[in-house]
Amino acid sequence: MERLRHRATSSLLSRRDVVVVSSVSCIYGLGNPQTYLDRSVLLNTGDEIDRDHFLRLLVDIQYERNDIGFTRGAFRVKGDTIDIIPAYEETAVRVEFFGDEIDALYHINPLTGDIISQADTIRIFPATHYVATPERMHRATCDIKAELADRLKDLENRGKLLEAQRLRMRTEYDLEMIEQVGFCSGIENYSRHLDGRSAGSAPATLLDYFPDDFLTIIDESHVTVPQIGAMFEGDMSRKRNLVEFGFRLPSALDNRPLTWEEFEERVGQTVYMSATPGRYELTAAGGEYVEQVIRPTGLVDPKITVKPTTGQIDDLIGEIRTRTAKNERVLVTTLTKKMAEDLTDYLLDTGIKVRYLHSDVDTLQRVELLRQLRLGEYDVLVGINLLREGLDLPEVSLVAILDADKEGFLRSTTSLIQTIGRAARNVSGEVIMYADKITDSMQYAIDETERRRKKQIAYNTEHGIDPQPLRKKIADILDQLTDTPHEDTPDDLVAITHQPNSTTEIQQLITTLTTHMGDAARDLNFELAARLRDEIADLKKQLRGMKDAGL
């Protein structure tokens, strides 16, 4: 992720044709773009520069000399040849000197050393977004020391001696690191001092790296817009505790996401994309919007059937068997985690291959579950609120919504329309709502889906389009994650590269992690020990669930 973050910012500052795909984390502080650009090193063939001075420049922008382990963010020196792997590249840069003159610039394979291409100009951006000139760094350390003295005095006056001692130890260590090497772990918490900003002012973010005429596209805006607005308060509530208990200086509060008002000021032209736009987007657009109802493949929205709740599980099992006989998949949505787990156990007892998906399932495991569903390793996925936006599962031909008439945010108009859309990727897609009455939300969702469906069918008939199934490669994102070199992963982290599938494997993994947890605790690495403890607890819970299910 860090490499991709650097890749985005370096591209934005060096070219115009850039598309950046980001989560809402784009509104978090990221270091000053002007300083990031000013501290970059521009190399041209034929330029004169003292080799040793060039090496010092690389160290100043946080590149590390390592003639043995050649990794991202490092450089190595062999006589008049210097190889660098920029923080944002997978290939390396070779700079060949002839005396004090740059004789040649190459892009090379960092593993084999083979030349990929020759270049006339190369710009090396810093290995961290939090860089500053020596003068700015000196002023920042003075400001941090002054703030520390004031804060310690305040804590001691209130009798919070433990918090004062904790803050003194952490901050003085950070200051020593900044003064000696120009960087420390968690340096972003001192970004206000590094940027020279006033208290309470907004930090620089990814948005500040864009030119003035950039276009913002907010996907699934009905979820994203409220999320952006909520980020500030969520971050503040966490940071206030860190400050109050002496883990950070009050200036850490200014390393924060943008408020909604600050975000609005920074984006210009904006396109909101959603199948269920919210009130804000419609108001911002002045009531005018473009409707994209026709799909290139000719696929139409699914047919919706409402069935009574009496005997719903038996009916659902019959529908599942009909779909599985045709090698199709089924999604089932429930209202609670307990209901999802109980239904999964019941369906397993009837011989149906089924899994459940809810917020307690690890993020990477969710990706693996969806991949297994598409591959046919199981046929039914039971979920709650995660089977909505962004899931493109062409193999799913049926979406069953249990308790569709229970009004609430899980059965609101928006939730129902988004859930219905999961069946729109299949030619024979169908949705069954189990309900004893038709609520207003259900009626609106049914009417809206039917309106779109009629328009799509009419268009297909008029233009002689035969709906084609969506063909989507079943890619394993987890392979990309585990195959990527973890250059910047600390040695003390434990990476689980294989998801255990049996009770024996889980038990072995618990034993291994327990050993690592003990080692971390003995090394006083309590943060790692706590993370391992939580991972072990999750694995034990998973193990109990598998044993209860008879797996």
XYZ file of C-alpha atoms in Angstrom:
551
model
C 0.000 0.000 0.000
C 2.817 2.405 0.825
C 4.396 1.850 -2.592
C 1.082 2.524 -4.330
C 0.564 5.653 -2.224
C 3.972 6.977 -3.293
C 3.234 5.934 -6.870
C 0.061 8.019 -6.879
C 1.645 11.167 -5.438
C 4.785 10.998 -7.602
C 2.663 10.538 -10.737
C 0.409 13.460 -9.814
C 3.403 15.765 -9.439
C 5.155 14.670 -12.628
C 2.420 14.168 -15.263
C -1.139 15.146 -16.231
C -2.737 11.868 -17.372
C -3.342 10.324 -13.948
C -6.326 8.433 -12.544
C -6.165 7.673 -8.809
C -8.548 5.148 -7.252
C -8.768 5.736 -3.510
C -10.882 4.930 -0.495
C -12.087 7.711 1.798
C -8.599 7.647 3.334
C -7.732 10.253 0.677
C -8.992 12.859 3.182
C -6.327 11.908 5.767
C -3.153 13.968 6.176
C -0.338 13.031 3.792
C 2.453 15.593 4.039
C 2.953 18.856 2.167
C 3.018 18.351 -1.646
C 5.216 21.401 -2.290
C 7.859 20.198 0.164
C 7.599 16.673 -1.278
C 8.287 18.090 -4.760
C 10.998 20.519 -3.612
C 12.919 17.761 -1.840
C 12.858 15.449 -4.880
C 16.123 14.992 -6.784
C 16.097 15.705 -10.527
C 18.777 13.890 -12.529
C 19.721 14.687 -16.129
C 22.333 12.986 -18.266
C 25.321 15.320 -18.453
C 24.588 17.119 -15.157
C 27.562 17.742 -12.894
C 27.084 16.705 -9.272
C 29.547 15.462 -6.678
C 28.918 11.743 -6.109
C 29.230 11.976 -2.318
C 26.907 14.998 -2.279
C 24.363 12.976 -4.275
C 24.565 10.138 -1.742
C 23.923 12.619 1.088
C 20.892 13.948 -0.819
C 19.472 10.412 -0.996
C 19.969 9.920 2.747
C 18.339 13.311 3.438
C 15.152 12.186 1.669
C 15.089 8.980 3.735
C 16.684 6.486 1.339
C 18.808 3.912 3.126
C 22.161 2.665 1.901
C 22.239 -1.119 1.823
C 24.814 -2.817 -0.388
C 23.560 -6.298 0.556
C 19.769 -6.240 0.882
C 18.546 -4.235 -2.120
C 14.921 -3.355 -1.353
C 12.424 -0.589 -2.046
C 13.534 2.715 -0.528
C 17.214 1.686 -0.526
C 20.290 2.309 -2.675
C 23.621 0.577 -3.189
C 26.975 1.910 -4.359
C 29.601 0.162 -6.472
C 32.345 2.597 -7.449
C 30.867 5.186 -9.810
C 27.603 3.254 -10.196
C 24.649 3.914 -7.872
C 21.497 1.762 -7.970
C 18.304 3.052 -6.335
C 14.860 1.478 -5.908
C 12.482 4.452 -5.543
C 9.785 4.124 -2.889
C 7.122 4.070 -5.617
C 8.723 1.716 -8.194
C 9.185 -2.015 -8.679
C 12.137 -1.420 -11.012
C 15.425 0.200 -10.000
C 17.250 3.278 -11.299
C 20.959 3.082 -12.175
C 23.045 6.267 -12.155
C 26.486 5.946 -13.759
C 29.042 8.678 -13.013
C 32.133 9.665 -14.954
C 33.979 11.737 -12.397
C 31.437 14.305 -11.185
C 29.303 14.052 -14.322
C 26.216 11.857 -14.746
C 27.255 9.679 -17.672
C 24.069 7.579 -18.093
C 20.680 6.863 -16.492
C 18.974 3.478 -16.756
C 15.894 1.636 -15.528
C 17.056 -1.839 -14.485
C 15.668 -5.083 -13.104
C 16.567 -4.978 -9.367
C 16.932 -8.762 -9.189
C 19.008 -9.530 -12.287
C 20.538 -6.112 -12.953
C 19.472 -6.303 -16.618
C 18.883 -2.936 -18.298
C 15.212 -2.332 -19.142
C 15.541 1.097 -20.750
C 17.767 4.158 -20.878
C 16.520 7.598 -19.813
C 17.681 11.173 -20.254
C 15.883 12.508 -17.168
C 14.763 10.849 -13.929
C 13.260 12.444 -10.819
C 13.717 10.649 -7.491
C 10.940 11.509 -5.036
C 11.446 11.151 -1.245
C 10.926 7.786 0.441
C 8.474 9.391 2.896
C 5.780 12.018 2.476
C 6.889 13.728 5.683
C 10.107 15.443 4.632
C 11.344 18.947 5.357
C 14.404 21.107 4.842
C 17.014 21.066 7.647
C 15.898 24.592 8.646
C 12.229 23.581 8.761
C 13.117 20.415 10.683
C 15.069 22.467 13.241
C 12.130 24.846 13.738
C 9.784 21.869 14.055
C 11.870 20.241 16.803
C 11.987 23.555 18.694
C 8.191 23.854 18.425
C 7.717 20.248 19.582
C 9.985 20.831 22.606
C 8.040 23.973 23.539
C 4.714 22.154 23.228
C 6.072 19.223 25.256
C 7.155 21.531 28.090
C 3.705 23.168 28.223
C 1.906 19.836 28.114
C 4.088 18.268 30.824
C 3.455 21.244 33.065
C -0.302 20.910 32.510
C -0.321 17.162 33.243
C 1.830 17.510 36.372
C -0.385 20.312 37.704
C -3.357 17.958 37.360
C -1.509 15.170 39.167
C -1.229 12.971 36.072
C 2.371 11.940 36.709
C 2.169 8.591 34.880
C 0.789 10.259 31.751
C 3.484 12.953 31.965
C 6.264 10.366 32.242
C 4.839 8.353 29.353
C 4.599 11.448 27.150
C 8.112 12.624 28.043
C 9.709 9.259 27.201
C 7.921 8.856 23.877
C 8.349 12.434 22.669
C 12.005 12.743 23.677
C 12.769 9.500 21.858
C 10.940 10.765 18.754
C 12.812 14.075 18.942
C 16.145 12.290 19.143
C 15.272 10.197 16.082
C 14.154 13.277 14.117
C 17.324 15.178 15.022
C 19.611 12.258 14.186
C 18.005 10.696 11.091
C 15.243 13.135 10.120
C 12.476 10.596 10.692
C 10.717 8.637 13.432
C 7.922 6.122 13.685
C 4.638 8.029 13.790
C 6.194 11.236 12.422
C 2.815 12.109 10.894
C 1.636 13.025 14.398
C 4.067 15.957 14.286
C 2.955 17.043 10.795
C 1.553 20.344 12.080
C 5.021 21.383 13.227
C 6.734 20.016 10.112
C 4.365 21.943 7.827
C 4.447 25.067 9.988
C 0.632 25.072 10.260
C -1.396 26.833 12.904
C -3.359 24.816 15.482
C -6.677 23.525 14.160
C -5.828 24.094 10.492
C -6.510 21.397 7.893
C -3.618 19.099 6.928
C -2.406 18.561 3.378
C -4.036 15.464 1.851
C -3.933 13.493 -1.375
C -6.403 16.019 -2.806
C -3.751 18.755 -2.518
C -1.466 16.814 -4.881
C -3.963 17.210 -7.750
C -3.928 20.194 -10.150
C -6.692 22.801 -9.838
C -8.808 21.391 -12.691
C -9.161 17.796 -11.482
C -12.376 15.774 -11.605
C -13.682 13.875 -8.565
C -15.863 10.787 -9.081
C -17.519 9.510 -5.895
C -18.639 5.907 -6.382
C -21.540 4.513 -4.339
C -22.086 8.073 -3.138
C -25.048 7.156 -0.917
C -22.504 5.388 1.339
C -19.338 7.375 0.643
C -20.711 10.879 1.306
C -21.891 10.084 4.875
C -18.647 8.158 5.427
C -16.519 11.190 4.536
C -18.522 13.334 6.940
C -18.144 10.806 9.763
C -14.379 10.276 9.450
C -13.431 13.450 11.305
C -15.445 12.725 14.460
C -14.390 9.068 14.512
C -10.718 10.031 14.300
C -11.101 12.751 16.939
C -12.705 10.437 19.492
C -9.744 8.033 19.191
C -7.041 10.714 19.202
C -8.488 12.525 22.226
C -7.888 9.391 24.294
C -4.283 9.136 23.059
C -3.674 12.758 24.052
C -5.501 12.505 27.370
C -3.505 9.462 28.506
C -0.117 10.847 27.500
C 0.547 8.822 24.367
C 0.656 11.876 22.095
C 0.995 15.652 22.198
C -2.161 17.724 21.582
C -0.770 18.684 18.148
C -1.416 15.074 17.075
C -5.084 16.077 16.867
C -4.165 18.122 13.781
C -3.012 14.972 11.979
C -6.585 14.254 11.034
C -9.004 13.710 8.167
C -10.693 16.694 6.549
C -14.095 17.794 7.750
C -16.919 17.617 5.207
C -16.728 21.391 4.682
C -12.961 21.223 4.056
C -13.463 18.344 1.634
C -16.070 20.333 -0.317
C -13.677 23.281 -0.597
C -10.962 21.092 -2.133
C -12.973 19.288 -4.795
C -14.301 21.119 -7.824
C -16.120 19.219 -10.554
C -17.745 16.205 -8.921
C -19.665 13.247 -10.339
C -21.744 11.268 -7.828
C -22.412 7.663 -8.904
C -25.046 5.534 -7.211
C -27.973 3.270 -8.014
C -29.669 4.803 -4.970
C -28.480 8.437 -4.664
C -29.004 10.153 -1.317
C -30.714 13.433 -0.569
C -27.428 15.368 -0.521
C -26.334 14.291 -4.013
C -29.720 15.082 -5.539
C -29.723 18.505 -3.858
C -26.147 19.251 -4.969
C -27.087 18.342 -8.550
C -30.070 20.696 -8.451
C -32.460 17.808 -9.050
C -30.891 17.028 -12.449
C -29.227 13.679 -12.963
C -28.204 11.271 -15.711
C -29.728 7.798 -15.522
C -27.692 4.847 -16.767
C -30.195 2.019 -16.996
C -29.030 0.162 -20.111
C -26.191 -2.323 -19.652
C -23.735 -3.030 -22.521
C -24.372 -6.779 -22.139
C -28.144 -6.337 -22.450
C -28.712 -7.798 -18.977
C -31.934 -6.672 -17.310
C -32.808 -6.155 -13.657
C -34.048 -9.346 -11.947
C -37.640 -10.455 -11.597
C -38.958 -10.005 -8.026
C -41.294 -12.442 -6.279
C -42.835 -11.934 -2.825
C -43.609 -15.095 -0.834
C -45.119 -15.565 2.667
C -42.826 -16.338 5.594
C -44.759 -19.511 6.466
C -42.581 -22.408 5.381
C -39.964 -20.001 4.014
C -36.964 -22.174 4.871
C -38.392 -25.262 3.152
C -39.266 -23.136 0.135
C -35.769 -21.624 0.164
C -34.170 -25.083 0.235
C -36.244 -26.077 -2.795
C -35.170 -22.948 -4.681
C -31.530 -23.571 -3.751
C -31.642 -27.149 -5.050
C -33.178 -25.919 -8.328
C -30.317 -23.437 -8.784
C -27.514 -25.782 -7.746
C -28.767 -28.385 -10.228
C -28.017 -25.788 -12.943
C -24.596 -24.979 -11.421
C -25.780 -21.553 -10.264
C -25.159 -19.816 -6.933
C -27.471 -18.304 -4.320
C -27.178 -15.366 -1.917
C -29.350 -15.259 1.216
C -29.645 -12.171 3.432
C -30.777 -12.316 7.061
C -31.178 -9.667 9.771
C -28.688 -10.799 12.440
C -25.340 -12.596 12.748
C -26.933 -15.284 14.917
C -29.621 -15.889 12.314
C -26.995 -16.137 9.555
C -24.945 -18.673 11.522
C -27.999 -20.734 12.569
C -29.343 -20.815 9.004
C -25.912 -21.880 7.746
C -25.813 -24.746 10.259
C -29.335 -25.842 9.277
C -28.564 -25.786 5.551
C -25.344 -27.737 6.181
C -27.404 -30.411 7.941
C -29.572 -30.752 4.821
C -26.497 -31.412 2.683
C -26.240 -27.981 1.054
C -22.754 -26.527 0.615
C -23.052 -23.172 2.370
C -20.969 -20.508 4.150
C -21.821 -17.323 6.034
C -20.345 -13.842 5.694
C -20.627 -11.045 8.246
C -18.512 -8.389 9.990
C -16.778 -10.925 12.268
C -15.209 -12.598 9.228
C -11.703 -11.272 8.512
C -11.431 -8.954 5.486
C -9.069 -11.213 3.530
C -11.207 -14.211 4.386
C -14.217 -12.411 2.871
C -12.358 -12.113 -0.439
C -11.505 -15.807 -0.316
C -15.134 -16.748 0.483
C -16.415 -14.821 -2.548
C -13.795 -16.430 -4.799
C -14.740 -19.900 -3.536
C -18.422 -19.147 -4.196
C -17.663 -18.222 -7.813
C -15.478 -21.316 -8.258
C -18.312 -23.536 -7.015
C -16.547 -24.817 -3.908
C -19.879 -24.086 -2.210
C -23.256 -22.971 -3.584
C -24.906 -20.680 -1.038
C -23.602 -17.626 0.806
C -25.587 -16.325 3.784
C -24.957 -12.715 4.798
C -26.454 -9.643 6.427
C -25.328 -6.233 5.207
C -22.172 -7.101 3.254
C -24.006 -8.591 0.259
C -24.628 -5.182 -1.277
C -22.592 -2.581 -3.178
C -19.634 -3.649 -5.242
C -20.276 -7.398 -5.425
C -20.170 -8.565 -9.050
C -20.998 -12.269 -8.949
C -22.202 -13.392 -12.419
C -22.755 -16.955 -11.174
C -25.449 -15.828 -8.690
C -28.929 -16.315 -10.170
C -31.002 -16.029 -6.982
C -31.014 -13.556 -4.117
C -33.309 -14.499 -1.224
C -34.225 -11.758 1.266
C -35.572 -13.143 4.549
C -37.831 -10.950 6.725
C -38.097 -8.377 3.936
C -41.016 -6.689 5.722
C -39.028 -5.829 8.870
C -38.600 -2.064 8.386
C -35.186 -0.708 9.376
C -31.880 0.253 7.828
C -31.260 -3.360 6.726
C -34.593 -3.407 4.897
C -34.780 0.217 3.779
C -35.426 1.164 0.156
C -31.706 1.734 -0.449
C -30.686 -1.587 1.135
C -33.316 -3.535 -0.792
C -32.439 -1.997 -4.178
C -28.716 -2.583 -3.596
C -29.336 -6.197 -2.536
C -31.635 -6.791 -5.521
C -28.846 -5.574 -7.797
C -26.660 -8.550 -6.836
C -28.887 -10.756 -9.038
C -28.621 -8.392 -12.036
C -25.357 -9.945 -13.271
C -27.047 -13.176 -14.365
C -29.303 -13.701 -17.406
C -31.849 -15.630 -15.304
C -31.458 -13.481 -12.188
C -34.341 -13.574 -9.702
C -35.075 -12.122 -6.270
C -37.402 -13.687 -3.721
C -38.606 -11.575 -0.801
C -40.071 -13.521 2.103
C -42.637 -11.258 3.818
C -46.175 -11.315 5.221
C -46.893 -7.743 4.131
C -45.490 -5.320 1.588
C -43.907 -2.333 3.324
C -43.421 1.090 1.732
C -39.721 0.332 1.271
C -40.498 -2.971 -0.428
C -43.085 -1.373 -2.694
C -40.740 1.406 -3.787
C -37.885 -1.042 -4.417
C -40.175 -3.354 -6.412
C -41.650 -0.471 -8.444
C -38.225 1.055 -9.175
C -36.746 -2.301 -10.231
C -39.768 -3.017 -12.432
C -39.512 0.455 -14.030
C -35.876 -0.142 -14.929
C -36.601 -3.688 -16.075
C -39.345 -2.555 -18.475
C -37.068 0.126 -19.937
C -34.252 -2.406 -20.412
C -36.504 -5.022 -22.043
C -38.000 -2.399 -24.379
C -34.521 -1.230 -25.407
C -33.334 -4.795 -26.036
C -36.447 -5.555 -28.121
C -36.087 -2.372 -30.167
C -32.419 -2.977 -30.948
C -32.537 -6.780 -31.228
C -30.172 -7.302 -28.297
C -29.943 -10.762 -26.780
C -28.807 -10.466 -23.129
C -25.366 -11.986 -22.687
C -24.051 -13.365 -19.395
C -21.391 -11.256 -17.739
C -17.996 -12.877 -18.200
C -15.613 -12.003 -15.421
C -12.278 -13.614 -14.669
C -12.087 -15.289 -11.267
C -8.891 -13.645 -10.040
C -7.353 -14.427 -6.675
C -6.503 -11.142 -4.996
C -4.930 -13.084 -2.145
C -2.260 -14.446 -4.505
C -1.245 -10.875 -5.322
C -1.062 -10.055 -1.630
C 1.010 -13.048 -0.606
C 3.315 -12.925 -3.639
C 4.218 -9.282 -3.088
C 7.568 -8.878 -1.295
C 7.063 -7.448 2.173
C 10.087 -5.168 2.163
C 8.623 -2.720 4.620
C 7.093 -5.274 6.983
C 8.924 -5.186 10.339
C 10.658 -8.376 11.386
C 8.462 -8.649 14.449
C 5.221 -9.008 12.488
C 3.789 -12.459 11.823
C 2.217 -12.834 8.371
C -0.454 -15.499 7.907
C -0.056 -16.294 4.216
C -2.203 -19.436 4.254
C -5.793 -19.420 5.466
C -6.366 -22.609 7.498
C -9.225 -24.763 6.229
C -9.306 -27.641 8.730
C -9.534 -27.870 12.516
C -6.041 -29.423 12.594
C -4.523 -26.524 10.649
C -6.288 -23.972 12.855
C -5.043 -25.710 16.023
C -1.476 -25.725 14.671
C -1.737 -22.034 13.778
C -3.055 -21.201 17.265
C -0.048 -22.998 18.798
C 2.383 -21.118 16.518
C 0.814 -17.729 17.203
C 0.748 -18.402 20.958
C 4.516 -18.977 20.828
C 5.020 -15.741 18.877
C 2.792 -13.896 21.355
C 4.936 -15.075 24.261
C 8.116 -14.022 22.439
C 6.649 -10.580 21.712
C 5.631 -10.104 25.355
C 9.120 -11.075 26.572
C 10.594 -8.518 24.134
C 8.229 -5.898 25.620
C 6.528 -5.567 22.210
C 3.075 -5.381 23.755
C 1.311 -3.954 20.689
C 2.285 -6.991 18.611
C 1.409 -9.320 21.489
C -2.056 -7.732 21.730
C -2.649 -8.128 17.981
C -1.614 -11.777 18.151
C -3.881 -12.291 21.172
C -6.847 -10.948 19.169
C -5.929 -13.145 16.186
C -5.752 -16.207 18.448
C -9.162 -15.362 19.938
C -10.672 -15.138 16.428
C -9.126 -18.473 15.445
C -10.447 -20.151 18.609
C -13.919 -18.794 17.846
C -13.644 -20.126 14.288
C -12.476 -23.491 15.638
C -15.472 -23.728 18.007
C -17.827 -22.893 15.155
C -16.362 -25.611 12.939
C -16.579 -28.184 15.731
C -20.199 -27.225 16.467
C -20.979 -27.626 12.764
C -19.345 -31.058 12.775
C -16.575 -30.037 10.347
